[in-house]
PDB file of C-alpha atoms and ligand atoms in Angstrom:
ATOM      1  CA  MET A 228     113.481 123.712 -65.248  1.00  0.00           C
ATOM      2  CA  ALA A 229     110.309 122.177 -64.002  1.00  0.00           C
ATOM      3  CA  GLU A 230     108.487 123.823 -66.838  1.00  0.00           C
ATOM      4  CA  VAL A 231     110.634 121.853 -69.192  1.00  0.00           C
ATOM      5  CA  VAL A 232     109.901 118.594 -67.199  1.00  0.00           C
ATOM      6  CA  THR A 233     106.214 119.400 -67.324  1.00  0.00           C
ATOM      7  CA  GLU A 234     106.266 119.994 -71.030  1.00  0.00           C
ATOM      8  CA  ARG A 235     108.389 117.055 -71.787  1.00  0.00           C
ATOM      9  CA  THR A 236     106.297 114.631 -69.775  1.00  0.00           C
ATOM     10  CA  GLY A 237     103.034 116.475 -70.326  1.00  0.00           C
ATOM     11  CA  ALA A 238     101.291 113.419 -71.726  1.00  0.00           C
ATOM     12  CA  GLU A 239     101.911 111.493 -68.515  1.00  0.00           C
ATOM     13  CA  LEU A 240     101.002 114.242 -66.322  1.00  0.00           C
ATOM     14  CA  ILE A 241      97.516 114.770 -67.813  1.00  0.00           C
ATOM     15  CA  SER A 242      94.860 112.300 -67.057  1.00  0.00           C
ATOM     16  CA  PRO A 243      93.164 110.855 -69.073  1.00  0.00           C
ATOM     17  CA  PRO A 244      95.447 111.199 -72.141  1.00  0.00           C
ATOM     18  CA  VAL A 245      93.474 112.333 -75.086  1.00  0.00           C
ATOM     19  CA  ALA A 246      94.332 111.876 -78.771  1.00  0.00           C
ATOM     20  CA  ALA A 247      93.565 114.859 -80.906  1.00  0.00           C
ATOM     21  CA  ALA A 248      91.264 112.772 -83.095  1.00  0.00           C
ATOM     22  CA  ASP A 249      89.119 112.073 -80.000  1.00  0.00           C
ATOM     23  CA  LEU A 250      88.310 115.751 -79.761  1.00  0.00           C
ATOM     24  CA  ARG A 251      86.369 115.897 -82.939  1.00  0.00           C
ATOM     25  CA  LEU A 252      82.827 116.540 -82.253  1.00  0.00           C
ATOM     26  CA  PRO A 253      80.086 115.967 -84.917  1.00  0.00           C
ATOM     27  CA  GLN A 254      77.961 118.961 -83.605  1.00  0.00           C
ATOM     28  CA  ARG A 255      79.109 122.418 -82.685  1.00  0.00           C
ATOM     29  CA  LEU A 256      78.726 122.990 -78.958  1.00  0.00           C
ATOM     30  CA  ARG A 257      76.899 126.062 -77.888  1.00  0.00           C
ATOM     31  CA  LEU A 258      78.780 127.366 -74.799  1.00  0.00           C
ATOM     32  CA  GLY A 259      78.051 130.015 -72.214  1.00  0.00           C
ATOM     33  CA  VAL A 260      81.076 131.049 -70.202  1.00  0.00           C
ATOM     34  CA  LEU A 261      80.888 132.477 -66.624  1.00  0.00           C
ATOM     35  CA  ALA A 262      83.967 134.488 -65.552  1.00  0.00           C
ATOM     36  CA  SER A 263      84.812 136.813 -62.547  1.00  0.00           C
ATOM     37  CA  GLY A 264      88.314 137.973 -63.329  1.00  0.00           C
ATOM     38  CA  SER A 265      91.035 137.899 -66.017  1.00  0.00           C
ATOM     39  CA  GLY A 266      89.331 135.469 -68.348  1.00  0.00           C
ATOM     40  CA  SER A 267      92.472 133.622 -69.474  1.00  0.00           C
ATOM     41  CA  ASN A 268      90.645 130.330 -69.497  1.00  0.00           C
ATOM     42  CA  PHE A 269      87.863 131.994 -71.519  1.00  0.00           C
ATOM     43  CA  GLU A 270      90.545 132.993 -74.006  1.00  0.00           C
ATOM     44  CA  ALA A 271      92.082 129.566 -74.123  1.00  0.00           C
ATOM     45  CA  ILE A 272      88.654 128.191 -75.071  1.00  0.00           C
ATOM     46  CA  ALA A 273      88.049 130.880 -77.643  1.00  0.00           C
ATOM     47  CA  GLN A 274      91.573 130.164 -79.122  1.00  0.00           C
ATOM     48  CA  ALA A 275      90.887 126.460 -79.326  1.00  0.00           C
ATOM     49  CA  ILE A 276      87.702 127.250 -81.134  1.00  0.00           C
ATOM     50  CA  ALA A 277      89.454 129.615 -83.554  1.00  0.00           C
ATOM     51  CA  ALA A 278      92.136 126.992 -84.129  1.00  0.00           C
ATOM     52  CA  GLN A 279      89.330 124.392 -84.838  1.00  0.00           C
ATOM     53  CA  THR A 280      90.520 122.065 -82.258  1.00  0.00           C
ATOM     54  CA  LEU A 281      87.275 122.443 -80.356  1.00  0.00           C
ATOM     55  CA  ASN A 282      84.031 122.368 -82.403  1.00  0.00           C
ATOM     56  CA  ALA A 283      82.083 124.905 -80.442  1.00  0.00           C
ATOM     57  CA  GLN A 284      80.955 128.483 -80.194  1.00  0.00           C
ATOM     58  CA  VAL A 285      80.783 130.785 -77.227  1.00  0.00           C
ATOM     59  CA  GLN A 286      77.308 132.258 -77.392  1.00  0.00           C
ATOM     60  CA  VAL A 287      77.733 134.620 -74.485  1.00  0.00           C
ATOM     61  CA  LEU A 288      80.179 135.543 -71.640  1.00  0.00           C
ATOM     62  CA  ILE A 289      78.560 136.358 -68.266  1.00  0.00           C
ATOM     63  CA  TYR A 290      80.684 138.303 -65.738  1.00  0.00           C
ATOM     64  CA  ASN A 291      79.929 139.625 -62.298  1.00  0.00           C
ATOM     65  CA  ASN A 292      82.623 142.196 -61.678  1.00  0.00           C
ATOM     66  CA  PRO A 293      82.339 145.369 -63.673  1.00  0.00           C
ATOM     67  CA  LYS A 294      86.180 145.603 -63.985  1.00  0.00           C
ATOM     68  CA  ALA A 295      86.633 141.895 -65.126  1.00  0.00           C
ATOM     69  CA  ARG A 296      89.234 141.737 -67.849  1.00  0.00           C
ATOM     70  CA  ALA A 297      87.283 138.775 -69.301  1.00  0.00           C
ATOM     71  CA  ALA A 298      84.875 141.273 -70.863  1.00  0.00           C
ATOM     72  CA  GLU A 299      87.646 142.910 -72.783  1.00  0.00           C
ATOM     73  CA  ARG A 300      88.755 139.496 -73.986  1.00  0.00           C
ATOM     74  CA  ALA A 301      85.149 138.728 -75.118  1.00  0.00           C
ATOM     75  CA  ALA A 302      85.119 141.891 -77.180  1.00  0.00           C
ATOM     76  CA  GLN A 303      88.318 140.863 -78.841  1.00  0.00           C
ATOM     77  CA  TYR A 304      86.664 137.567 -79.893  1.00  0.00           C
ATOM     78  CA  HIS A 305      83.366 139.191 -80.797  1.00  0.00           C
ATOM     79  CA  VAL A 306      81.589 137.286 -78.045  1.00  0.00           C
ATOM     80  CA  PRO A 307      78.563 139.175 -76.532  1.00  0.00           C
ATOM     81  CA  ALA A 308      79.360 139.973 -72.846  1.00  0.00           C
ATOM     82  CA  VAL A 309      76.580 140.538 -70.127  1.00  0.00           C
ATOM     83  CA  LEU A 310      77.388 141.949 -66.825  1.00  0.00           C
ATOM     84  CA  LEU A 311      75.347 140.553 -64.005  1.00  0.00           C
ATOM     85  CA  ASN A 312      76.681 142.267 -60.833  1.00  0.00           C
ATOM     86  CA  HIS A 313      76.076 139.909 -57.896  1.00  0.00           C
ATOM     87  CA  ARG A 314      75.851 142.899 -55.606  1.00  0.00           C
ATOM     88  CA  HIS A 315      72.471 143.685 -57.074  1.00  0.00           C
ATOM     89  CA  TYR A 316      70.931 140.373 -56.110  1.00  0.00           C
ATOM     90  CA  PRO A 317      69.979 139.823 -52.512  1.00  0.00           C
ATOM     91  CA  HIS A 318      70.057 136.001 -52.753  1.00  0.00           C
ATOM     92  CA  ARG A 319      72.367 133.671 -54.720  1.00  0.00           C
ATOM     93  CA  GLU A 320      69.249 132.123 -56.280  1.00  0.00           C
ATOM     94  CA  ASP A 321      68.214 135.416 -57.693  1.00  0.00           C
ATOM     95  CA  LEU A 322      71.546 135.869 -59.451  1.00  0.00           C
ATOM     96  CA  ASP A 323      71.501 132.286 -60.781  1.00  0.00           C
ATOM     97  CA  GLY A 324      67.882 132.841 -62.044  1.00  0.00           C
ATOM     98  CA  GLU A 325      69.028 135.747 -64.052  1.00  0.00           C
ATOM     99  CA  ILE A 326      72.006 133.792 -65.327  1.00  0.00           C
ATOM    100  CA  VAL A 327      69.799 131.045 -66.532  1.00  0.00           C
ATOM    101  CA  LYS A 328      67.545 133.627 -68.385  1.00  0.00           C
ATOM    102  CA  VAL A 329      70.659 135.091 -70.213  1.00  0.00           C
ATOM    103  CA  LEU A 330      71.988 131.650 -70.973  1.00  0.00           C
ATOM    104  CA  GLN A 331      68.633 130.493 -72.382  1.00  0.00           C
ATOM    105  CA  ALA A 332      68.202 133.738 -74.339  1.00  0.00           C
ATOM    106  CA  HIS A 333      71.554 132.942 -76.034  1.00  0.00           C
ATOM    107  CA  ASN A 334      70.610 129.365 -76.760  1.00  0.00           C
ATOM    108  CA  VAL A 335      73.402 127.942 -74.547  1.00  0.00           C
ATOM    109  CA  GLU A 336      73.594 124.197 -74.055  1.00  0.00           C
ATOM    110  CA  TRP A 337      76.836 123.959 -71.979  1.00  0.00           C
ATOM    111  CA  VAL A 338      77.815 126.292 -69.022  1.00  0.00           C
ATOM    112  CA  ILE A 339      81.576 126.629 -68.632  1.00  0.00           C
ATOM    113  CA  MET A 340      82.586 128.245 -65.281  1.00  0.00           C
ATOM    114  CA  ALA A 341      86.062 129.704 -66.007  1.00  0.00           C
ATOM    115  CA  GLY A 342      87.161 131.544 -62.839  1.00  0.00           C
ATOM    116  CA  TRP A 343      83.589 132.095 -61.708  1.00  0.00           C
ATOM    117  CA  MET A 344      84.069 132.934 -58.105  1.00  0.00           C
ATOM    118  CA  ARG A 345      80.492 132.644 -56.958  1.00  0.00           C
ATOM    119  CA  ILE A 346      78.805 129.668 -55.254  1.00  0.00           C
ATOM    120  CA  VAL A 347      76.316 128.179 -57.639  1.00  0.00           C
ATOM    121  CA  THR A 348      72.783 127.034 -56.619  1.00  0.00           C
ATOM    122  CA  ALA A 349      70.280 124.413 -57.663  1.00  0.00           C
ATOM    123  CA  VAL A 350      68.665 127.158 -59.803  1.00  0.00           C
ATOM    124  CA  LEU A 351      71.514 126.932 -62.257  1.00  0.00           C
ATOM    125  CA  LEU A 352      72.448 123.276 -61.773  1.00  0.00           C
ATOM    126  CA  ASP A 353      68.842 122.092 -62.339  1.00  0.00           C
ATOM    127  CA  ALA A 354      68.433 124.215 -65.419  1.00  0.00           C
ATOM    128  CA  TYR A 355      71.542 122.558 -67.005  1.00  0.00           C
ATOM    129  CA  PRO A 356      71.729 119.100 -65.433  1.00  0.00           C
ATOM    130  CA  ASN A 357      75.211 117.517 -65.974  1.00  0.00           C
ATOM    131  CA  ARG A 358      76.108 120.366 -68.276  1.00  0.00           C
ATOM    132  CA  VAL A 359      77.786 122.755 -65.920  1.00  0.00           C
ATOM    133  CA  LEU A 360      81.709 122.510 -65.806  1.00  0.00           C
ATOM    134  CA  ASN A 361      84.112 124.135 -63.471  1.00  0.00           C
ATOM    135  CA  ILE A 362      87.953 124.446 -63.410  1.00  0.00           C
ATOM    136  CA  HIS A 363      89.866 124.698 -60.157  1.00  0.00           C
ATOM    137  CA  PRO A 364      93.613 125.259 -59.536  1.00  0.00           C
ATOM    138  CA  SER A 365      94.354 122.148 -57.519  1.00  0.00           C
ATOM    139  CA  LEU A 366      94.232 118.406 -57.773  1.00  0.00           C
ATOM    140  CA  LEU A 367      90.678 117.995 -56.307  1.00  0.00           C
ATOM    141  CA  PRO A 368      89.538 116.825 -53.872  1.00  0.00           C
ATOM    142  CA  SER A 369      92.542 118.501 -52.330  1.00  0.00           C
ATOM    143  CA  PHE A 370      92.406 122.279 -51.654  1.00  0.00           C
ATOM    144  CA  PRO A 371      88.936 123.273 -52.729  1.00  0.00           C
ATOM    145  CA  GLY A 372      87.724 126.980 -52.254  1.00  0.00           C
ATOM    146  CA  ILE A 373      89.086 130.399 -53.204  1.00  0.00           C
ATOM    147  CA  HIS A 374      92.765 129.840 -52.397  1.00  0.00           C
ATOM    148  CA  GLY A 375      93.635 126.533 -53.994  1.00  0.00           C
ATOM    149  CA  VAL A 376      97.123 127.584 -54.940  1.00  0.00           C
ATOM    150  CA  GLU A 377      98.059 129.096 -51.629  1.00  0.00           C
ATOM    151  CA  GLN A 378      96.583 126.137 -49.767  1.00  0.00           C
ATOM    152  CA  ALA A 379      98.836 123.768 -51.668  1.00  0.00           C
ATOM    153  CA  LEU A 380     101.948 125.871 -50.968  1.00  0.00           C
ATOM    154  CA  ALA A 381     101.029 126.081 -47.259  1.00  0.00           C
ATOM    155  CA  ALA A 382     100.490 122.288 -47.013  1.00  0.00           C
ATOM    156  CA  GLY A 383     103.941 121.593 -48.419  1.00  0.00           C
ATOM    157  CA  VAL A 384     102.815 119.151 -51.085  1.00  0.00           C
ATOM    158  CA  LYS A 385     105.378 118.640 -53.905  1.00  0.00           C
ATOM    159  CA  ILE A 386     102.832 118.185 -56.737  1.00  0.00           C
ATOM    160  CA  THR A 387      99.618 120.131 -57.347  1.00  0.00           C
ATOM    161  CA  GLY A 388      97.833 120.927 -60.547  1.00  0.00           C
ATOM    162  CA  CYS A 389      94.292 121.664 -61.968  1.00  0.00           C
ATOM    163  CA  THR A 390      90.976 119.910 -62.278  1.00  0.00           C
ATOM    164  CA  VAL A 391      88.056 120.178 -64.662  1.00  0.00           C
ATOM    165  CA  HIS A 392      84.946 118.624 -63.213  1.00  0.00           C
ATOM    166  CA  PHE A 393      81.123 118.670 -63.420  1.00  0.00           C
ATOM    167  CA  ALA A 394      79.870 121.242 -60.990  1.00  0.00           C
ATOM    168  CA  ALA A 395      77.779 120.205 -57.896  1.00  0.00           C
ATOM    169  CA  LEU A 396      76.196 122.110 -55.032  1.00  0.00           C
ATOM    170  CA  GLU A 397      79.227 121.707 -52.869  1.00  0.00           C
ATOM    171  CA  VAL A 398      82.047 124.101 -53.924  1.00  0.00           C
ATOM    172  CA  ASP A 399      84.738 122.567 -56.184  1.00  0.00           C
ATOM    173  CA  SER A 400      83.175 119.126 -56.007  1.00  0.00           C
ATOM    174  CA  GLY A 401      81.571 116.893 -58.509  1.00  0.00           C
ATOM    175  CA  PRO A 402      82.720 114.160 -60.986  1.00  0.00           C
ATOM    176  CA  ILE A 403      86.221 114.747 -62.322  1.00  0.00           C
ATOM    177  CA  ILE A 404      86.736 114.939 -66.156  1.00  0.00           C
ATOM    178  CA  MET A 405      90.380 115.778 -66.482  1.00  0.00           C
ATOM    179  CA  GLN A 406      93.359 116.767 -64.321  1.00  0.00           C
ATOM    180  CA  ALA A 407      96.903 117.899 -64.997  1.00  0.00           C
ATOM    181  CA  ALA A 408      99.784 117.757 -62.481  1.00  0.00           C
ATOM    182  CA  VAL A 409     102.277 120.529 -61.811  1.00  0.00           C
ATOM    183  CA  PRO A 410     105.402 120.132 -59.595  1.00  0.00           C
ATOM    184  CA  ILE A 411     105.920 122.724 -56.834  1.00  0.00           C
ATOM    185  CA  LEU A 412     109.434 124.165 -56.812  1.00  0.00           C
ATOM    186  CA  PRO A 413     111.214 125.230 -53.693  1.00  0.00           C
ATOM    187  CA  GLU A 414     111.377 128.928 -54.856  1.00  0.00           C
ATOM    188  CA  ASP A 415     107.697 128.973 -55.932  1.00  0.00           C
ATOM    189  CA  THR A 416     105.462 131.845 -54.763  1.00  0.00           C
ATOM    190  CA  ALA A 417     101.708 131.732 -55.276  1.00  0.00           C
ATOM    191  CA  THR A 418     102.161 133.827 -58.384  1.00  0.00           C
ATOM    192  CA  THR A 419     104.810 131.743 -60.058  1.00  0.00           C
ATOM    193  CA  LEU A 420     102.979 128.463 -59.264  1.00  0.00           C
ATOM    194  CA  HIS A 421      99.579 129.755 -60.407  1.00  0.00           C
ATOM    195  CA  ALA A 422     101.097 130.844 -63.696  1.00  0.00           C
ATOM    196  CA  ARG A 423     102.390 127.324 -64.319  1.00  0.00           C
ATOM    197  CA  ILE A 424      99.032 125.816 -63.280  1.00  0.00           C
ATOM    198  CA  GLN A 425      97.255 128.133 -65.630  1.00  0.00           C
ATOM    199  CA  ARG A 426      99.339 126.944 -68.594  1.00  0.00           C
ATOM    200  CA  GLN A 427      97.945 123.515 -67.904  1.00  0.00           C
ATOM    201  CA  GLU A 428      94.445 124.826 -67.303  1.00  0.00           C
ATOM    202  CA  HIS A 429      94.471 126.384 -70.732  1.00  0.00           C
ATOM    203  CA  ARG A 430      95.645 123.123 -72.183  1.00  0.00           C
ATOM    204  CA  ILE A 431      93.057 120.804 -70.531  1.00  0.00           C
ATOM    205  CA  TYR A 432      89.854 122.886 -70.449  1.00  0.00           C
ATOM    206  CA  PRO A 433      89.099 122.748 -74.173  1.00  0.00           C
ATOM    207  CA  GLU A 434      89.883 118.981 -74.154  1.00  0.00           C
ATOM    208  CA  ALA A 435      87.702 118.379 -71.106  1.00  0.00           C
ATOM    209  CA  ILE A 436      84.804 120.288 -72.694  1.00  0.00           C
ATOM    210  CA  ALA A 437      85.054 117.918 -75.672  1.00  0.00           C
ATOM    211  CA  LEU A 438      85.315 114.902 -73.423  1.00  0.00           C
ATOM    212  CA  ALA A 439      82.328 115.810 -71.373  1.00  0.00           C
ATOM    213  CA  ALA A 440      80.252 116.449 -74.548  1.00  0.00           C
ATOM    214  CA  GLN A 441      81.199 113.021 -75.974  1.00  0.00           C
ATOM    215  CA  GLY A 442      79.898 111.472 -72.766  1.00  0.00           C
ATOM    216  CA  GLN A 443      76.426 112.825 -73.385  1.00  0.00           C
ATOM    217  CA  PRO A 444      73.634 110.728 -74.997  1.00  0.00           C
TER     218      PRO A 444
HETATM  219  C1  GAR B 518      91.706 129.950 -62.606  1.00  0.00           C
HETATM  220  O1  GAR B 518      93.080 129.542 -62.165  1.00  0.00           O
HETATM  221  C2  GAR B 518      90.736 128.997 -61.972  1.00  0.00           C
HETATM  222  O2  GAR B 518      91.262 127.697 -61.808  1.00  0.00           O
HETATM  223  C3  GAR B 518      90.337 129.660 -60.693  1.00  0.00           C
HETATM  224  O3  GAR B 518      90.352 131.008 -61.015  1.00  0.00           O
HETATM  225  C4  GAR B 518      91.296 131.318 -62.089  1.00  0.00           C
HETATM  226  C5  GAR B 518      90.673 132.166 -63.050  1.00  0.00           C
HETATM  227  O4  GAR B 518      91.580 132.541 -64.035  1.00  0.00           O
HETATM  228  N1  GAR B 518      89.138 129.169 -60.178  1.00  0.00           N
HETATM  229  C6  GAR B 518      88.917 128.866 -58.906  1.00  0.00           C
HETATM  230  O5  GAR B 518      89.763 129.089 -58.015  1.00  0.00           O
HETATM  231  C7  GAR B 518      87.584 128.244 -58.559  1.00  0.00           C
HETATM  232  N2  GAR B 518      87.453 127.820 -57.183  1.00  0.00           N
HETATM  233  P1  GAR B 518      91.195 133.203 -65.339  1.00  0.00           P
HETATM  234  O6  GAR B 518      90.139 134.272 -65.022  1.00  0.00           O
HETATM  235  O7  GAR B 518      92.390 133.836 -65.943  1.00  0.00           O
HETATM  236  O8  GAR B 518      90.570 132.219 -66.258  1.00  0.00           O
END
């Protein structure tokens, strides 16, 4: 039922509303995607590119867990995938330094964190100033961190959602680009709620990438 409501009133629930024409970009964006897990947001971006609603190309996927399904999805879309296992780097800065090397080697201009469950450092942010984006499964600034969906359920809020924002040193903070709201149903579990939030994530991330790129000089 709520899914219907979300779909029917989707335009009002997503902020800011974006007209399809606004998503046209004169230049093809060169993206590098960072993912730790399933990679459904990576796939949503790849699908938007394939459908020509987002003028971009994923130059490389970087993943940190050897078993991440994101790597399989990258193969399906013929995107090179590079494993950088965080366990092999003693300091976060070391991992980020390696990430920057891989991104630069693949000529990446925008860094898209799509379920990247590592804390980023100034090494990455300074290499790509105002060009690192993140998605989080809550209406930030509420419920940052690794359990955004569970936190919203535990707090008893009636509406949650997802946020795409520019990344900053503090986890799940930084200027907000787009948000979508999702109602919480009485019978929701973290699994059912996260699934509905992800439908909105997949919808807004490609649009938010285009919006962010349009804001650049
Ligand atoms: C997404 O729901 C994303 O919002 C969340 O991880 C999931 C990854 O899904 N990110 C965070 O919680 C960041 N703090 P995916 O691998 O299927 O794209």
